[in-house]
mmCIF file of C-alpha atoms in Angstrom:
data_model
loop_
_atom_site.group_PDB
_atom_site.id
_atom_site.type_symbol
_atom_site.label_atom_id
_atom_site.label_comp_id
_atom_site.label_asym_id
_atom_site.label_seq_id
_atom_site.Cartn_x
_atom_site.Cartn_y
_atom_site.Cartn_z
ATOM 1 C CA UNK P 178 0.000 0.000 0.000
ATOM 2 C CA UNK P 179 1.194 3.507 -0.808
ATOM 3 C CA UNK P 180 -0.816 4.931 2.101
ATOM 4 C CA UNK P 181 -1.702 8.609 1.688
ATOM 5 C CA UNK P 182 -0.133 10.411 -1.244
ATOM 6 C CA UNK P 183 -0.196 14.142 -1.931
ATOM 7 C CA UNK P 184 0.782 16.194 -4.936
ATOM 8 C CA UNK P 185 2.476 18.507 -5.521
ATOM 9 C CA UNK P 186 5.213 18.563 -2.859
ATOM 10 C CA UNK P 187 5.940 22.257 -3.364
ATOM 11 C CA UNK P 188 4.163 25.084 -5.107
ATOM 12 C CA UNK P 189 4.535 28.837 -5.409
ATOM 13 C CA UNK P 190 1.403 30.791 -6.323
ATOM 14 C CA UNK P 191 0.789 34.410 -7.106
ATOM 15 C CA UNK P 192 -1.926 36.273 -5.220
ATOM 16 C CA UNK P 193 -5.300 35.573 -6.817
ATOM 17 C CA UNK P 194 -4.277 32.362 -8.577
ATOM 18 C CA UNK P 195 -6.127 29.095 -8.055
ATOM 19 C CA UNK P 196 -4.888 25.576 -7.528
ATOM 20 C CA UNK P 197 -5.947 22.141 -6.388
ATOM 21 C CA UNK P 198 -3.981 20.074 -3.912
ATOM 22 C CA UNK P 199 -4.449 16.391 -4.630
ATOM 23 C CA UNK P 200 -4.805 13.679 -1.986
ATOM 24 C CA UNK P 201 -5.315 9.952 -2.531
ATOM 25 C CA UNK P 202 -5.403 7.044 -0.108
ATOM 26 C CA UNK P 203 -5.439 3.339 -0.910
ATOM 27 C CA UNK P 204 -6.421 2.000 2.518
ATOM 28 C CA UNK P 205 -10.187 2.115 1.885
ATOM 29 C CA UNK P 206 -10.581 4.612 4.725
ATOM 30 C CA UNK P 207 -13.911 6.385 4.993
ATOM 31 C CA UNK P 208 -12.581 9.386 6.897
ATOM 32 C CA UNK P 209 -10.310 11.955 5.303
ATOM 33 C CA UNK P 210 -9.000 15.297 6.512
ATOM 34 C CA UNK P 211 -7.159 18.382 5.372
ATOM 35 C CA UNK P 212 -4.976 20.285 7.809
ATOM 36 C CA UNK P 213 -2.713 23.258 7.558
ATOM 37 C CA UNK P 214 0.367 23.567 9.698
ATOM 38 C CA UNK P 215 1.823 26.946 10.562
ATOM 39 C CA UNK P 216 4.979 27.342 12.707
ATOM 40 C CA UNK P 217 4.201 27.171 16.411
ATOM 41 C CA UNK P 218 0.493 26.789 15.718
ATOM 42 C CA UNK P 219 0.093 23.051 15.447
ATOM 43 C CA UNK P 220 -2.388 21.607 13.003
ATOM 44 C CA UNK P 221 -5.644 23.310 12.125
ATOM 45 C CA UNK P 222 -8.429 21.313 10.508
ATOM 46 C CA UNK P 223 -9.656 22.858 7.257
ATOM 47 C CA UNK P 224 -12.227 20.320 6.037
ATOM 48 C CA UNK P 225 -13.040 16.711 6.649
ATOM 49 C CA UNK P 226 -15.095 13.991 5.026
ATOM 50 C CA UNK P 227 -16.807 10.982 6.565
ATOM 51 C CA UNK P 228 -17.371 9.229 3.268
ATOM 52 C CA UNK P 229 -17.821 9.697 -0.456
ATOM 53 C CA UNK P 230 -20.202 12.563 -1.135
ATOM 54 C CA UNK P 231 -20.062 13.935 2.437
ATOM 55 C CA UNK P 232 -17.850 16.819 3.504
ATOM 56 C CA UNK P 233 -17.917 19.304 6.355
ATOM 57 C CA UNK P 234 -16.055 22.366 7.550
ATOM 58 C CA UNK P 235 -13.312 22.233 10.136
ATOM 59 C CA UNK P 236 -11.852 25.117 12.141
ATOM 60 C CA UNK P 237 -10.425 27.204 9.283
ATOM 61 C CA UNK P 238 -12.429 26.547 6.079
ATOM 62 C CA UNK P 239 -12.507 30.092 4.641
ATOM 63 C CA UNK P 240 -10.795 30.358 1.274
ATOM 64 C CA UNK P 241 -10.917 26.614 0.609
ATOM 65 C CA UNK P 242 -13.249 24.088 -0.944
ATOM 66 C CA UNK P 243 -13.248 20.304 -1.084
ATOM 67 C CA UNK P 244 -15.037 17.490 -2.840
ATOM 68 C CA UNK P 245 -15.209 13.751 -2.235
ATOM 69 C CA UNK P 246 -16.532 11.975 -5.286
ATOM 70 C CA UNK P 247 -14.725 8.711 -4.496
ATOM 71 C CA UNK P 248 -13.515 6.984 -1.335
ATOM 72 C CA UNK P 249 -9.909 7.331 -2.462
ATOM 73 C CA UNK P 250 -9.660 11.007 -3.439
ATOM 74 C CA UNK P 251 -10.113 14.186 -1.426
ATOM 75 C CA UNK P 252 -8.834 17.239 -3.319
ATOM 76 C CA UNK P 253 -8.517 20.660 -1.696
ATOM 77 C CA UNK P 254 -9.188 23.710 -3.843
ATOM 78 C CA UNK P 255 -7.847 27.231 -3.289
ATOM 79 C CA UNK P 256 -9.829 29.643 -5.449
ATOM 80 C CA UNK P 257 -8.159 33.020 -4.891
ATOM 81 C CA UNK P 258 -4.820 32.476 -3.219
ATOM 82 C CA UNK P 259 -3.820 34.940 -0.502
ATOM 83 C CA UNK P 260 -0.517 35.316 1.402
ATOM 84 C CA UNK P 261 -2.317 34.122 4.549
ATOM 85 C CA UNK P 262 -2.649 30.724 2.871
ATOM 86 C CA UNK P 263 1.119 30.229 2.830
ATOM 87 C CA UNK P 264 1.489 27.069 4.877
ATOM 88 C CA UNK P 265 2.210 23.359 4.811
ATOM 89 C CA UNK P 266 -0.884 21.340 3.979
ATOM 90 C CA UNK P 267 -1.394 17.784 5.157
ATOM 91 C CA UNK P 268 -3.984 15.310 4.056
ATOM 92 C CA UNK P 269 -4.836 12.429 6.381
ATOM 93 C CA UNK P 270 -7.191 9.490 6.531
ATOM 94 C CA UNK P 271 -8.525 7.144 9.179
ATOM 95 C CA UNK P 272 -10.581 3.973 9.330
ATOM 96 C CA UNK P 273 -13.048 5.432 11.803
ATOM 97 C CA UNK P 274 -13.516 8.511 13.949
ATOM 98 C CA UNK P 275 -13.276 7.039 17.399
ATOM 99 C CA UNK P 276 -10.758 5.481 19.689
ATOM 100 C CA UNK P 277 -7.892 3.448 18.361
ATOM 101 C CA UNK P 278 -9.494 3.320 14.931
ATOM 102 C CA UNK P 279 -9.089 7.066 14.721
ATOM 103 C CA UNK P 280 -5.361 6.645 14.106
ATOM 104 C CA UNK P 281 -4.792 9.122 11.344
ATOM 105 C CA UNK P 282 -2.384 8.329 8.527
ATOM 106 C CA UNK P 283 -0.760 11.398 7.069
ATOM 107 C CA UNK P 284 0.561 12.235 3.650
ATOM 108 C CA UNK P 285 3.990 13.849 3.245
ATOM 109 C CA UNK P 286 2.572 17.355 2.901
ATOM 110 C CA UNK P 287 2.443 20.130 0.321
ATOM 111 C CA UNK P 288 4.458 23.264 1.024
ATOM 112 C CA UNK P 289 2.602 26.218 -0.497
ATOM 113 C CA UNK P 290 3.904 29.770 -0.772
ATOM 114 C CA UNK P 291 1.676 32.609 -1.958
ATOM 115 C CA UNK P 292 3.537 35.732 -3.087
ATOM 116 C CA UNK S 124 -9.033 27.606 26.859
ATOM 117 C CA UNK S 125 -9.707 26.164 23.424
ATOM 118 C CA UNK S 126 -6.189 25.084 22.557
ATOM 119 C CA UNK S 127 -4.362 21.925 23.462
ATOM 120 C CA UNK S 128 -1.192 23.377 24.899
ATOM 121 C CA UNK S 129 2.391 22.227 24.751
ATOM 122 C CA UNK S 130 5.689 23.944 25.291
ATOM 123 C CA UNK S 131 7.323 24.749 21.980
ATOM 124 C CA UNK S 132 10.825 23.436 22.508
ATOM 125 C CA UNK S 133 12.801 20.891 24.544
ATOM 126 C CA UNK S 134 16.506 20.153 24.382
ATOM 127 C CA UNK S 135 18.098 17.076 25.979
ATOM 128 C CA UNK S 136 21.395 15.233 25.825
ATOM 129 C CA UNK S 137 21.616 11.848 24.157
ATOM 130 C CA UNK S 138 21.027 9.095 26.721
ATOM 131 C CA UNK S 139 18.979 11.300 29.057
ATOM 132 C CA UNK S 140 15.209 11.014 29.486
ATOM 133 C CA UNK S 141 12.889 13.462 27.769
ATOM 134 C CA UNK S 142 9.534 14.488 29.177
ATOM 135 C CA UNK S 143 7.082 16.255 26.894
ATOM 136 C CA UNK S 144 4.013 17.736 28.536
ATOM 137 C CA UNK S 145 0.561 18.530 27.240
ATOM 138 C CA UNK S 146 -2.538 20.157 28.732
ATOM 139 C CA UNK S 147 -5.728 19.186 26.987
ATOM 140 C CA UNK S 148 -9.182 20.687 27.211
ATOM 141 C CA UNK S 149 -11.963 18.124 27.118
ATOM 142 C CA UNK S 150 -12.341 16.170 30.345
ATOM 143 C CA UNK S 151 -14.554 13.670 28.518
ATOM 144 C CA UNK S 152 -11.873 12.798 25.951
ATOM 145 C CA UNK S 153 -11.861 9.031 25.629
ATOM 146 C CA UNK S 154 -8.528 8.631 23.889
ATOM 147 C CA UNK S 155 -5.405 10.759 23.919
ATOM 148 C CA UNK S 156 -2.646 10.359 21.399
ATOM 149 C CA UNK S 157 0.984 11.178 20.813
ATOM 150 C CA UNK S 158 2.131 11.728 17.248
ATOM 151 C CA UNK S 159 5.692 12.243 15.974
ATOM 152 C CA UNK S 160 6.627 14.397 13.005
ATOM 153 C CA UNK S 161 10.096 13.984 11.551
ATOM 154 C CA UNK S 162 11.542 16.788 9.393
ATOM 155 C CA UNK S 163 9.816 17.144 6.040
ATOM 156 C CA UNK S 164 7.277 14.421 6.778
ATOM 157 C CA UNK S 165 3.719 14.005 7.946
ATOM 158 C CA UNK S 166 2.700 12.922 11.435
ATOM 159 C CA UNK S 167 2.860 9.313 12.579
ATOM 160 C CA UNK S 168 1.055 7.839 15.547
ATOM 161 C CA UNK S 169 3.500 6.938 18.329
ATOM 162 C CA UNK S 170 1.183 5.747 21.044
ATOM 163 C CA UNK S 171 -2.191 6.390 22.612
ATOM 164 C CA UNK S 172 -3.837 5.978 26.006
ATOM 165 C CA UNK S 173 -7.426 5.246 26.924
ATOM 166 C CA UNK S 174 -8.913 7.645 29.447
ATOM 167 C CA UNK S 175 -9.497 4.969 32.105
ATOM 168 C CA UNK S 176 -5.745 4.391 32.348
ATOM 169 C CA UNK S 177 -3.210 6.391 34.347
ATOM 170 C CA UNK S 178 -0.132 5.063 32.635
ATOM 171 C CA UNK S 179 0.894 3.141 29.576
ATOM 172 C CA UNK S 180 4.365 1.836 28.824
ATOM 173 C CA UNK S 181 5.599 0.840 25.394
ATOM 174 C CA UNK S 182 9.331 0.046 25.236
ATOM 175 C CA UNK S 183 11.135 3.383 25.760
ATOM 176 C CA UNK S 184 7.891 5.353 25.858
ATOM 177 C CA UNK S 185 5.823 6.005 28.982
ATOM 178 C CA UNK S 186 2.577 7.935 28.817
ATOM 179 C CA UNK S 187 1.146 9.399 32.016
ATOM 180 C CA UNK S 188 -2.394 10.730 32.256
ATOM 181 C CA UNK S 189 -3.724 12.965 35.022
ATOM 182 C CA UNK S 190 -7.422 13.388 34.276
ATOM 183 C CA UNK S 191 -8.071 15.691 37.203
ATOM 184 C CA UNK S 192 -5.592 18.250 35.849
ATOM 185 C CA UNK S 193 -6.170 17.299 32.178
ATOM 186 C CA UNK S 194 -2.452 16.744 31.870
ATOM 187 C CA UNK S 195 -0.756 14.260 29.580
ATOM 188 C CA UNK S 196 2.961 13.549 29.369
ATOM 189 C CA UNK S 197 5.249 11.476 27.195
ATOM 190 C CA UNK S 198 8.510 10.224 28.635
ATOM 191 C CA UNK S 199 11.186 8.914 26.302
ATOM 192 C CA UNK S 200 13.870 6.920 28.084
ATOM 193 C CA UNK S 201 17.458 6.822 26.794
ATOM 194 C CA UNK S 202 16.743 9.518 24.214
ATOM 195 C CA UNK S 203 18.533 9.008 20.905
ATOM 196 C CA UNK S 204 19.378 11.452 18.108
ATOM 197 C CA UNK S 205 16.749 9.684 16.000
ATOM 198 C CA UNK S 206 14.137 10.894 18.476
ATOM 199 C CA UNK S 207 14.699 14.491 17.319
ATOM 200 C CA UNK S 208 11.333 15.518 15.909
ATOM 201 C CA UNK S 209 8.199 17.483 16.719
ATOM 202 C CA UNK S 210 5.801 15.694 19.065
ATOM 203 C CA UNK S 211 2.089 16.430 19.063
ATOM 204 C CA UNK S 212 -0.443 15.401 21.625
ATOM 205 C CA UNK S 213 -4.043 15.092 20.473
ATOM 206 C CA UNK S 214 -7.414 14.632 22.119
ATOM 207 C CA UNK S 215 -10.821 13.587 20.935
ATOM 208 C CA UNK S 216 -13.446 16.257 21.491
ATOM 209 C CA UNK S 217 -17.206 16.047 21.378
ATOM 210 C CA UNK S 218 -19.657 13.267 21.963
ATOM 211 C CA UNK S 219 -21.946 11.448 19.598
ATOM 212 C CA UNK S 220 -21.745 11.909 15.859
ATOM 213 C CA UNK S 221 -18.329 12.876 14.626
ATOM 214 C CA UNK S 222 -15.771 13.248 17.376
ATOM 215 C CA UNK S 223 -13.000 15.515 16.202
ATOM 216 C CA UNK S 224 -9.351 14.954 16.968
ATOM 217 C CA UNK S 225 -7.672 18.180 18.042
ATOM 218 C CA UNK S 226 -3.911 18.462 17.913
ATOM 219 C CA UNK S 227 -1.678 20.397 20.255
ATOM 220 C CA UNK S 228 0.752 23.043 19.134
ATOM 221 C CA UNK S 229 3.676 20.620 19.016
ATOM 222 C CA UNK S 230 6.943 20.359 20.984
ATOM 223 C CA UNK S 231 10.178 20.324 19.055
ATOM 224 C CA UNK S 232 12.607 17.910 20.703
ATOM 225 C CA UNK S 233 16.272 18.507 20.018
ATOM 226 C CA UNK S 234 18.671 15.745 21.067
ATOM 227 C CA UNK S 235 22.256 16.852 21.537
ATOM 228 C CA UNK S 236 24.890 14.150 20.848
#
């Protein structure tokens, strides 16, 4: 199993540009998550999904959109990039939402810079 | 407060013990977790503890839970240079429906040879 894969690894955007961060998992997990990680701030949940066709907002959803058309894929869309969206983005998945089965498996991250 | 709090930085000498502390927020959290993030990588689950336990030991790792003070700690015995990483504690918040995992701010552990 490849686990959770993310592309691209790095990206530089200009203010106002759009892009999609790709995330795929091959573990047949129902639950998927997008986080952003800023220095000294830990991880903030952007969006999550509990299954194909179902998504919901996390703590910091503004400026982002997601879709979940398949179990495997959970892309994150930035429509109008802003400098405040400069961050490292992690996708994760888990088998369930509770207890031990909530172990989240993380992708390697996408480092995004908006100039 | 809302945040799961950790100190930002810890430096220890190789061979010493490291203790990383965490204060969480939800007294009804059923599971608490420790994740490790190595440079340039995503987080990986290190260990977890169920809320009805006070302590859990797993090889060099010891997790202590004080529910009264909502305090969680991770002790790493005989710390090695390979233990240098950022360590995140995490709690489960909420009840019923979707229970969200909330991560702490992370503690960067530096191991000096």
